[in-house]
Amino acid sequence: MAEYVSPDARIFDADFDWEAAAAQDAKPINPIAELARARVSRRDFIKSAIASGAAVSAAGYVFGAAGTAQAQSASAGGRLVSLKVNGQTRRVDVMSQETLAFTLRYKLGLTGTKLGCDRAECGACTVLLDGMPTYSCSMLTLTVRNKAITTIEGVKGKDGGLHPVQKAFVKELSPQCGFCTPGQVMSAVALLKHNPKPTRDEARHAMSGNLCRCGAYENYLDGVMRAAREA
Ligand code: FES
Ligand code: FES
């Protein structure tokens, strides 16, 4: 079984291309800002989708339902790919610069994956790729076509209900506002799969890639340790 490495450690251990990252920083891809720039209301979007009767492409949502030059160039650069998400094969049109977080949230409707910093700092967007926790905001979708992607929507217990980690988080009142919770769950699930009985320090290290603005770190750690005890 592969050794567990937390997502932030993986970024710093890997041959991270800082020049490419800096170039991307110069032109940040911020889906919320793109939506605001496009000035497309939800009503316009729904009208357009109903009128076309076609499968909804997020490129239309982001760049304008009427089909602007941007949308045409985006779709020209898009590629229809198959992704393995939560045990299902999902076909989706993907642009070359598109991040996995964007695809999951805005094209596949899996909004349980949150976007916090959108730059590999907070862990809100953590998903599992072949069981390893990964920041989906910093992973190009086209690079994960052969990997099994698990999002918070695909996490469940053996009985189909809540996963032991989720139950433990509830019992320990771990979430405060809850925004970071999906990412915390994904990291904890990955940790316990690779190391079912971690020490508190090991758990703290494994969860260190998930920031919590509410400061509920000890509550989340209590949840991880409870899940390890009760699993
Ligand atoms: S949104 Fe991906 S690490 Fe913050
Ligand atoms: S519970 Fe609010 S950010 Fe973590």
Short mmCIF file of C-alpha atoms and ligand atoms in Angstrom, two decimals:
data_model
loop_
_atom_site.label_atom_id
_atom_site.label_comp_id
_atom_site.label_asym_id
_atom_site.label_seq_id
_atom_site.Cartn_x
_atom_site.Cartn_y
_atom_site.Cartn_z
CA MET A 1 0.00 0.00 0.00
CA ALA A 2 1.36 3.44 -0.92
CA GLU A 3 2.75 5.48 1.96
CA TYR A 4 0.37 8.19 3.12
CA VAL A 5 1.53 11.73 2.37
CA SER A 6 -0.57 14.78 3.13
CA PRO A 7 -1.51 16.91 0.11
CA ASP A 8 0.51 19.94 1.06
CA ALA A 9 3.58 17.76 1.60
CA ARG A 10 3.01 16.18 -1.79
CA ILE A 11 3.04 19.55 -3.47
CA PHE A 12 6.32 20.52 -1.86
CA ASP A 13 7.91 17.10 -2.33
CA ALA A 14 6.96 16.73 -5.94
CA ASP A 15 8.84 18.37 -8.78
CA PHE A 16 6.56 21.34 -8.45
CA ASP A 17 6.80 23.67 -11.43
CA TRP A 18 7.00 27.05 -9.73
CA GLU A 19 7.46 28.91 -13.01
CA ALA A 20 4.24 27.45 -14.37
CA ALA A 21 2.49 28.23 -11.09
CA ALA A 22 3.74 31.81 -11.20
CA ALA A 23 2.53 32.13 -14.79
CA GLN A 24 -0.88 30.90 -13.72
CA ASP A 25 -0.89 33.36 -10.84
CA ALA A 26 -0.48 36.12 -13.38
CA LYS A 27 -3.77 34.96 -14.91
CA PRO A 28 -5.72 33.37 -12.07
CA ILE A 29 -8.67 31.23 -13.05
CA ASN A 30 -11.35 32.17 -10.60
CA PRO A 31 -14.71 30.68 -11.54
CA ILE A 32 -16.67 33.01 -9.29
CA ALA A 33 -14.98 36.04 -10.85
CA GLU A 34 -15.65 34.60 -14.31
CA LEU A 35 -19.32 34.29 -13.47
CA ALA A 36 -19.42 37.84 -12.21
CA ARG A 37 -17.58 39.11 -15.29
CA ALA A 38 -19.97 37.29 -17.60
CA ARG A 39 -22.93 38.91 -15.80
CA VAL A 40 -25.11 35.88 -16.43
CA SER A 41 -28.00 35.56 -14.05
CA ARG A 42 -29.15 32.16 -12.88
CA ARG A 43 -32.51 32.89 -14.54
CA ASP A 44 -30.83 33.58 -17.90
CA PHE A 45 -28.86 30.40 -17.57
CA ILE A 46 -31.92 28.25 -16.84
CA LYS A 47 -33.87 29.89 -19.67
CA SER A 48 -31.03 29.17 -22.06
CA ALA A 49 -30.70 25.56 -20.94
CA ILE A 50 -34.43 24.92 -21.30
CA ALA A 51 -34.58 26.64 -24.66
CA SER A 52 -31.65 24.70 -26.10
CA GLY A 53 -32.85 21.38 -24.70
CA ALA A 54 -29.23 20.31 -24.87
CA ALA A 55 -26.88 18.97 -22.27
CA VAL A 56 -25.67 21.88 -20.20
CA SER A 57 -22.10 22.92 -20.74
CA ALA A 58 -20.56 25.04 -18.00
CA ALA A 59 -18.67 26.92 -20.70
CA GLY A 60 -22.00 28.44 -21.65
CA TYR A 61 -22.72 29.26 -18.01
CA VAL A 62 -19.37 30.84 -17.38
CA PHE A 63 -18.83 32.68 -20.62
CA GLY A 64 -22.38 33.67 -21.49
CA ALA A 65 -25.41 31.66 -22.52
CA ALA A 66 -25.76 33.47 -25.84
CA GLY A 67 -22.41 32.19 -27.06
CA THR A 68 -19.69 34.80 -27.06
CA ALA A 69 -16.37 34.68 -28.82
CA GLN A 70 -14.92 33.47 -25.55
CA ALA A 71 -17.35 30.59 -25.38
CA GLN A 72 -16.60 29.62 -28.94
CA SER A 73 -12.89 29.62 -28.34
CA ALA A 74 -13.32 27.74 -25.07
CA SER A 75 -15.39 25.06 -26.69
CA ALA A 76 -12.98 24.90 -29.61
CA GLY A 77 -10.21 24.14 -27.13
CA GLY A 78 -12.34 21.70 -25.13
CA ARG A 79 -11.98 17.97 -25.23
CA LEU A 80 -14.60 15.36 -24.42
CA VAL A 81 -13.11 13.02 -21.84
CA SER A 82 -14.27 10.28 -19.50
CA LEU A 83 -13.62 10.66 -15.80
CA LYS A 84 -14.07 7.99 -13.14
CA VAL A 85 -15.91 9.86 -10.41
CA ASN A 86 -17.33 8.11 -7.36
CA GLY A 87 -17.43 4.80 -9.19
CA GLN A 88 -19.21 6.17 -12.25
CA THR A 89 -17.91 7.09 -15.67
CA ARG A 90 -18.75 10.72 -16.40
CA ARG A 91 -18.32 12.22 -19.87
CA VAL A 92 -17.46 15.89 -19.80
CA ASP A 93 -16.07 18.57 -22.09
CA VAL A 94 -12.85 19.87 -20.55
CA MET A 95 -10.66 22.84 -21.44
CA SER A 96 -6.90 22.42 -21.30
CA GLN A 97 -6.43 24.92 -18.44
CA GLU A 98 -9.37 23.63 -16.41
CA THR A 99 -8.82 22.49 -12.85
CA LEU A 100 -10.44 19.41 -11.39
CA ALA A 101 -12.22 21.52 -8.77
CA PHE A 102 -13.81 23.58 -11.56
CA THR A 103 -14.91 20.49 -13.48
CA LEU A 104 -16.36 18.82 -10.41
CA ARG A 105 -18.25 21.86 -9.16
CA TYR A 106 -19.33 23.67 -12.31
CA LYS A 107 -19.69 20.88 -14.86
CA LEU A 108 -20.53 17.76 -12.88
CA GLY A 109 -22.56 19.51 -10.18
CA LEU A 110 -20.51 18.01 -7.34
CA THR A 111 -20.53 21.12 -5.20
CA GLY A 112 -19.60 19.31 -2.01
CA THR A 113 -16.00 19.99 -3.01
CA LYS A 114 -15.37 23.55 -1.85
CA LEU A 115 -13.15 26.24 -3.31
CA GLY A 116 -11.42 28.35 -0.69
CA CYS A 117 -8.11 29.80 -1.79
CA ASP A 118 -8.03 28.23 -5.29
CA ARG A 119 -4.23 28.12 -5.00
CA ALA A 120 -3.18 25.02 -3.02
CA GLU A 121 -3.15 26.58 0.40
CA CYS A 122 -6.31 25.72 2.33
CA GLY A 123 -7.36 22.15 1.52
CA ALA A 124 -11.07 22.96 1.13
CA CYS A 125 -11.00 21.36 -2.31
CA THR A 126 -9.43 18.06 -1.20
CA VAL A 127 -10.57 14.98 -3.12
CA LEU A 128 -9.03 11.52 -3.40
CA LEU A 129 -7.16 10.44 -6.51
CA ASP A 130 -6.59 6.70 -6.37
CA GLY A 131 -7.10 7.04 -2.62
CA MET A 132 -4.57 9.82 -2.10
CA PRO A 133 -5.76 13.24 -0.84
CA THR A 134 -5.18 15.89 -3.47
CA TYR A 135 -5.98 19.57 -3.86
CA SER A 136 -8.38 19.55 -6.79
CA CYS A 137 -7.93 23.31 -7.34
CA SER A 138 -4.35 22.65 -8.34
CA MET A 139 -4.81 19.62 -10.55
CA LEU A 140 -5.60 19.91 -14.24
CA THR A 141 -8.58 17.75 -15.10
CA LEU A 142 -6.95 16.41 -18.25
CA THR A 143 -4.19 14.87 -16.14
CA VAL A 144 -6.48 12.72 -13.99
CA ARG A 145 -8.38 10.82 -16.65
CA ASN A 146 -6.96 7.47 -15.59
CA LYS A 147 -7.43 7.94 -11.87
CA ALA A 148 -10.30 7.02 -9.59
CA ILE A 149 -11.68 10.32 -8.30
CA THR A 150 -13.58 10.30 -5.01
CA THR A 151 -15.38 13.40 -3.81
CA ILE A 152 -17.29 13.95 -0.59
CA GLU A 153 -20.45 12.80 -2.41
CA GLY A 154 -18.82 9.39 -2.86
CA VAL A 155 -17.88 8.93 0.80
CA LYS A 156 -20.15 6.58 2.71
CA GLY A 157 -20.15 3.89 5.35
CA LYS A 158 -20.52 0.17 4.71
CA ASP A 159 -24.29 0.46 5.28
CA GLY A 160 -24.57 3.27 2.73
CA GLY A 161 -25.04 5.86 5.48
CA LEU A 162 -22.49 8.21 6.96
CA HIS A 163 -18.85 7.14 6.93
CA PRO A 164 -17.34 6.50 10.41
CA VAL A 165 -15.31 9.70 10.00
CA GLN A 166 -18.46 11.71 9.34
CA LYS A 167 -20.22 10.11 12.34
CA ALA A 168 -17.23 10.88 14.55
CA PHE A 169 -17.11 14.50 13.36
CA VAL A 170 -20.79 14.85 14.27
CA LYS A 171 -20.25 13.33 17.71
CA GLU A 172 -17.25 15.57 18.41
CA LEU A 173 -19.02 18.68 17.04
CA SER A 174 -16.00 19.16 14.80
CA PRO A 175 -17.46 21.51 12.17
CA GLN A 176 -18.15 25.09 13.13
CA CYS A 177 -19.18 26.95 9.97
CA GLY A 178 -18.62 23.73 8.02
CA PHE A 179 -16.91 25.22 4.97
CA CYS A 180 -13.70 23.25 5.46
CA THR A 181 -15.50 20.07 6.53
CA PRO A 182 -15.64 18.20 3.19
CA GLY A 183 -11.88 18.62 2.78
CA GLN A 184 -11.28 17.57 6.38
CA VAL A 185 -13.39 14.45 5.85
CA MET A 186 -11.49 13.50 2.70
CA SER A 187 -8.11 13.85 4.40
CA ALA A 188 -9.27 11.87 7.43
CA VAL A 189 -10.76 9.10 5.28
CA ALA A 190 -7.48 8.80 3.36
CA LEU A 191 -5.44 8.76 6.55
CA LEU A 192 -7.48 6.02 8.21
CA LYS A 193 -7.42 3.93 5.07
CA HIS A 194 -3.63 3.99 5.04
CA ASN A 195 -3.08 4.09 8.80
CA PRO A 196 -6.17 2.84 10.69
CA LYS A 197 -4.69 3.47 14.14
CA PRO A 198 -2.71 6.72 13.92
CA THR A 199 -1.25 8.47 16.92
CA ARG A 200 -2.63 11.95 17.57
CA ASP A 201 0.58 13.43 16.19
CA GLU A 202 0.32 11.34 13.04
CA ALA A 203 -3.26 12.46 12.62
CA ARG A 204 -2.29 16.09 13.21
CA HIS A 205 0.39 15.78 10.54
CA ALA A 206 -1.98 14.11 8.07
CA MET A 207 -4.60 16.81 8.61
CA SER A 208 -2.12 19.67 8.42
CA GLY A 209 -2.99 20.41 4.79
CA ASN A 210 -6.53 21.40 5.77
CA LEU A 211 -6.91 24.89 7.17
CA CYS A 212 -9.93 25.86 9.24
CA ARG A 213 -10.83 29.53 9.50
CA CYS A 214 -12.92 28.72 12.55
CA GLY A 215 -9.90 27.22 14.29
CA ALA A 216 -11.62 23.92 15.08
CA TYR A 217 -8.42 21.93 14.66
CA GLU A 218 -8.62 20.07 17.99
CA ASN A 219 -12.28 19.21 17.36
CA TYR A 220 -11.39 17.70 14.00
CA LEU A 221 -8.51 15.80 15.58
CA ASP A 222 -10.86 14.51 18.27
CA GLY A 223 -13.11 13.32 15.45
CA VAL A 224 -10.29 11.54 13.63
CA MET A 225 -9.16 9.79 16.82
CA ARG A 226 -12.73 8.77 17.65
CA ALA A 227 -13.21 7.37 14.15
CA ALA A 228 -9.97 5.40 14.52
CA ARG A 229 -11.14 4.00 17.87
CA GLU A 230 -14.64 3.13 16.76
CA ALA A 231 -13.94 1.82 13.25
S1 FES B 1 -9.17 25.72 -2.69
FE1 FES B 1 -7.72 24.21 -3.15
S2 FES B 1 -6.28 24.33 -1.56
FE2 FES B 1 -7.63 25.99 -1.18
S1 FES B 2 -15.37 24.87 10.43
FE1 FES B 2 -15.34 26.89 9.60
S2 FES B 2 -13.60 26.88 8.35
FE2 FES B 2 -13.47 25.04 9.42
#
